């Protein structure tokens, strides 16, 4: 439970930060809220020689709306800001609600949305809903910046598309009319528990028709997983209880859960079924205008 | 039994929710726990623990660690006394460091003292231990098989404790019964999870060892530490700073004290040693997982006739307090319902897992869960209401249990009836909407143990009160141990009441083997009753001396004198009065120090059969708990929405603290019922020894609690008090399990009631229903 020694660096600009990361390579680690990083360091799982703190990069903080683009969330925005933010509550209340399922109040005061994404654990609560809403990551590195679909962002547990010199700057949730969305986390207590399974759904409605559907499963595969076959059940169809039930079953079959101390693979698969149905229902109701 | 209401109103200090004496320090963070203490020149101690559940130590090479700059000592078994320790003399089976074999993941192998924690941790990594890994014993059911490896030579077939107790004629009672059921239940290895980890700061100066530590009993620590190091008890001083919870786990030395003391003796410098959270978990000494089979017979009317209880108890690596836990498991079963025929057969077995010991409710909560569940099943078989069957059997005052526990006050029937009323039971039972349910569980517990843990003629508690020379304050010296439950506050209230002065006038010196009189400490729910008696006696001795002198000063008869809230007056003529402090001051001037002394030893209690002392107590508490739940039948998730707890705990000294104890105990019971279990991999490595994966309920998870009382007065307690701290843990598991049954018709026999388990049971029921339908 001792944090190993390291040099603490506090770049003033994003460029400077990328330069430091480029220079020190795998010996450096970015620090946002530290609620993942410091825990790993204390447990001896990580021993970075350099900590590159983002604390002076004010641009990475905050939530704003840009017409034509959507809602833009700075990577350093803490979960409690996401929970409380008026723009999000109005436009994407499911994102605020998902942030509210994270950890506990105290951890939500320090943990950031960027840290949650880059940390890339399979049970993370923010990726499913953001992927369901087709969010994009704005990534900045030494050679400039790029936009990546969040869906393409995750490569495996703890692995993302970020290069060593890159920093996740912003998350962009594009405008999407008549779309309802919902995330349900199934945890084993009401605070401070990781998802046994989590499902996010978004449905773009056209009258009674589900014009587009995205179902994203968390904690049941090495990365957040789109249940594409389940989506197809509903896409372009008139929604019905039968189709929702069918989608739940198919999503369960698409999931690739493991058994661990939080739950068996069988139970997780069952939860995917239940949560898919429940999130779809809510999304459809909210998508109706 | 109830004390006349008129008399109750005469109390000036007790019966009132005065704020806790340490509330301000704790709320502001000023309170210093052992780990916070800073002393000049202190070293940091760290323990190297075994990575294997069962292994032979081939060699230990400490040379590299010793060479690391900043390391002041590295010690192993060869550097410390080889005296075995434990808590029950018949089974001292632990060494400070493993001598030949390690018996669980976390067993102590070596330790270092270094200038700071970082160096100490580095040094641990430089100690080379060569092990020969042995196959571990992990399954308590197989532990007794002859083909299993042996943990301890002195315990053949890994049997730690074997118990057979037989009262009345159970076979005949069961043969005569209208209905007999046999069911098997099991509990988990739940942990205490004190917020403050075990910690000790040892100093060795001039042949005297002083240990400040996180303890529930400075006395037992002093006794064992002196014995192990071959010191006079007088040369070992054990005291505490603030303690952040014990729950039974800090009743016996944890090793933090032995090791820090050994390091302090070797280096001549103070050594502080604080467990990390993983160490707290693997050291354990918490709940034993018990496997309980009950065969119970009743009449057609639901009257209990007899019960045969069989236990297999997983004790883990060492005996610890487990011998007592094993006896408690069976001894407490016949307490709350009346039946004459009872047999109890138990085996506590050793496994290569963390050692189990005492935890709130000591041995009794899991059997109580089993009994409360089975009683509900019997009621259903008979077509009876769950409360009615409890009323038929509820213990009555002034009765004796089959195992010879004498019960004086007992308002159990009233508690059940009140719980029924305030919960709205009759409108709810069997009538709530689908997925919702209501259930009852009951409990009862000792108010202090009839006999101490080792044989001694010492009284159980002592107290001294010294009034200041000016008479403005009085200092209470008591060995009682406040571990967060509030005993300092309650005992100060009692002292003030006994003397006739105000609560604010009391200063406290507590829980220090050198400056305070002996007391066995905070366990077995003993202090309010036992330490309370000693305090009352000491306070009354002060009062008597003051009134005698006041009578002289006022030229009145001493029998006519009274004192209340610092005013001494002549009864019937209140104008003849004098302030307490004037008399106390005069006392010091003319007669010397104004001191009161008190002690308490319980009367001889219990029968003469083997194990008879375990469970004896001067008084017993009783409680009924009703829980209401909502279940999500698709996911198996259960939410407990409301709990009504009604307690018979005698006269109440501080209502707020009492209700806080009920809530805390209930939430602890809830954890064990719904979330908590230590789990291990196939090699005995703990998988959830951290606060993220070992889940205790948070403030968001706990239900709305109504904590209520019934009027009760216990003749064996000072001012009529009984216990509350542990007893409220007992009913919870059963009441939850019964509420879930009411909600969805699912009976779960093993704890905890996790969503997955509930879901599986629902699925199984659905399958059975489908099969039954197909047959038709
Ligand atoms: C008690 C507790 C409970 C928790 N409960 C949950 C939960 O319920 N659900 C859940 O999903 N998570 C949970 N977490 C995990 C954690 O709190 C979240 O993942 C949090 O969002 C991490 O954010 P952070 O700012 O603290 O990240 P940090 O720890 O600072 O960083 C995490 C990782 O991301 C990298 N990083 C951070 N920001 C950037 C960036 N802008 N660009 C590039 N790399 C970056 C870091 O280098 C590091 O590798 C919990 C953690 C704790 C301690």
Tab-separated table of N, CA and C in Angstrom, chain B residues 173-174 177-181 295-299 302-308 339 374 378:
chain	number	residue	atom	x	y	z
B	173	UNK	N	-38.878	-37.103	22.611
B	173	UNK	CA	-39.639	-35.902	22.248
B	173	UNK	C	-39.959	-35.908	20.751
B	174	UNK	N	-38.980	-36.288	19.947
B	174	UNK	CA	-39.217	-36.305	18.504
B	174	UNK	C	-40.184	-37.426	18.123
B	177	UNK	N	-43.663	-36.318	18.782
B	177	UNK	CA	-44.097	-35.085	18.116
B	177	UNK	C	-45.134	-35.369	17.031
B	178	UNK	N	-45.982	-34.402	16.827
B	178	UNK	CA	-46.979	-34.480	15.764
B	178	UNK	C	-46.297	-34.264	14.406
B	179	UNK	N	-45.297	-33.381	14.433
B	179	UNK	CA	-44.609	-33.060	13.180
B	179	UNK	C	-43.122	-32.869	13.457
B	180	UNK	N	-42.305	-33.465	12.604
B	180	UNK	CA	-40.852	-33.346	12.760
B	180	UNK	C	-40.261	-32.920	11.417
B	181	UNK	N	-39.322	-32.019	11.461
B	181	UNK	CA	-38.635	-31.592	10.232
B	181	UNK	C	-37.139	-31.663	10.440
B	295	UNK	N	-33.063	-30.975	13.582
B	295	UNK	CA	-34.238	-31.837	13.571
B	295	UNK	C	-35.111	-31.377	14.728
B	296	UNK	N	-36.303	-30.918	14.394
B	296	UNK	CA	-37.138	-30.269	15.397
B	296	UNK	C	-38.540	-30.859	15.356
B	297	UNK	N	-39.092	-31.114	16.541
B	297	UNK	CA	-40.436	-31.680	16.628
B	297	UNK	C	-41.378	-30.761	17.383
B	298	UNK	N	-42.634	-30.718	16.906
B	298	UNK	CA	-43.648	-29.850	17.525
B	298	UNK	C	-44.951	-30.625	17.710
B	299	UNK	N	-45.805	-30.068	18.563
B	299	UNK	CA	-47.161	-30.600	18.693
B	299	UNK	C	-48.003	-30.040	17.554
B	302	UNK	N	-48.180	-26.441	17.477
B	302	UNK	CA	-46.957	-25.687	17.202
B	302	UNK	C	-46.030	-25.554	18.394
B	303	UNK	N	-46.351	-26.217	19.473
B	303	UNK	CA	-45.482	-26.130	20.658
B	303	UNK	C	-44.227	-26.950	20.407
B	304	UNK	N	-43.061	-26.329	20.588
B	304	UNK	CA	-41.798	-27.036	20.378
B	304	UNK	C	-41.600	-28.082	21.461
B	305	UNK	N	-41.223	-29.296	21.039
B	305	UNK	CA	-40.995	-30.363	22.011
B	305	UNK	C	-39.507	-30.643	22.197
B	306	UNK	N	-38.802	-30.675	21.106
B	306	UNK	CA	-37.387	-30.976	21.235
B	306	UNK	C	-36.659	-30.656	19.952
B	307	UNK	N	-35.337	-30.566	20.082
B	307	UNK	CA	-34.523	-30.222	18.915
B	307	UNK	C	-33.173	-30.907	19.021
B	308	UNK	N	-32.734	-31.435	17.903
B	308	UNK	CA	-31.394	-32.001	17.809
B	308	UNK	C	-30.632	-31.176	16.779
B	339	UNK	N	-38.373	-25.130	25.258
B	339	UNK	CA	-38.557	-26.571	25.067
B	339	UNK	C	-37.565	-27.290	25.976
B	374	UNK	N	-36.325	-22.468	10.051
B	374	UNK	CA	-37.048	-23.728	10.197
B	374	UNK	C	-38.381	-23.526	10.923
B	378	UNK	N	-41.967	-24.799	9.725
B	378	UNK	CA	-42.871	-25.611	10.547
B	378	UNK	C	-44.245	-24.940	10.624
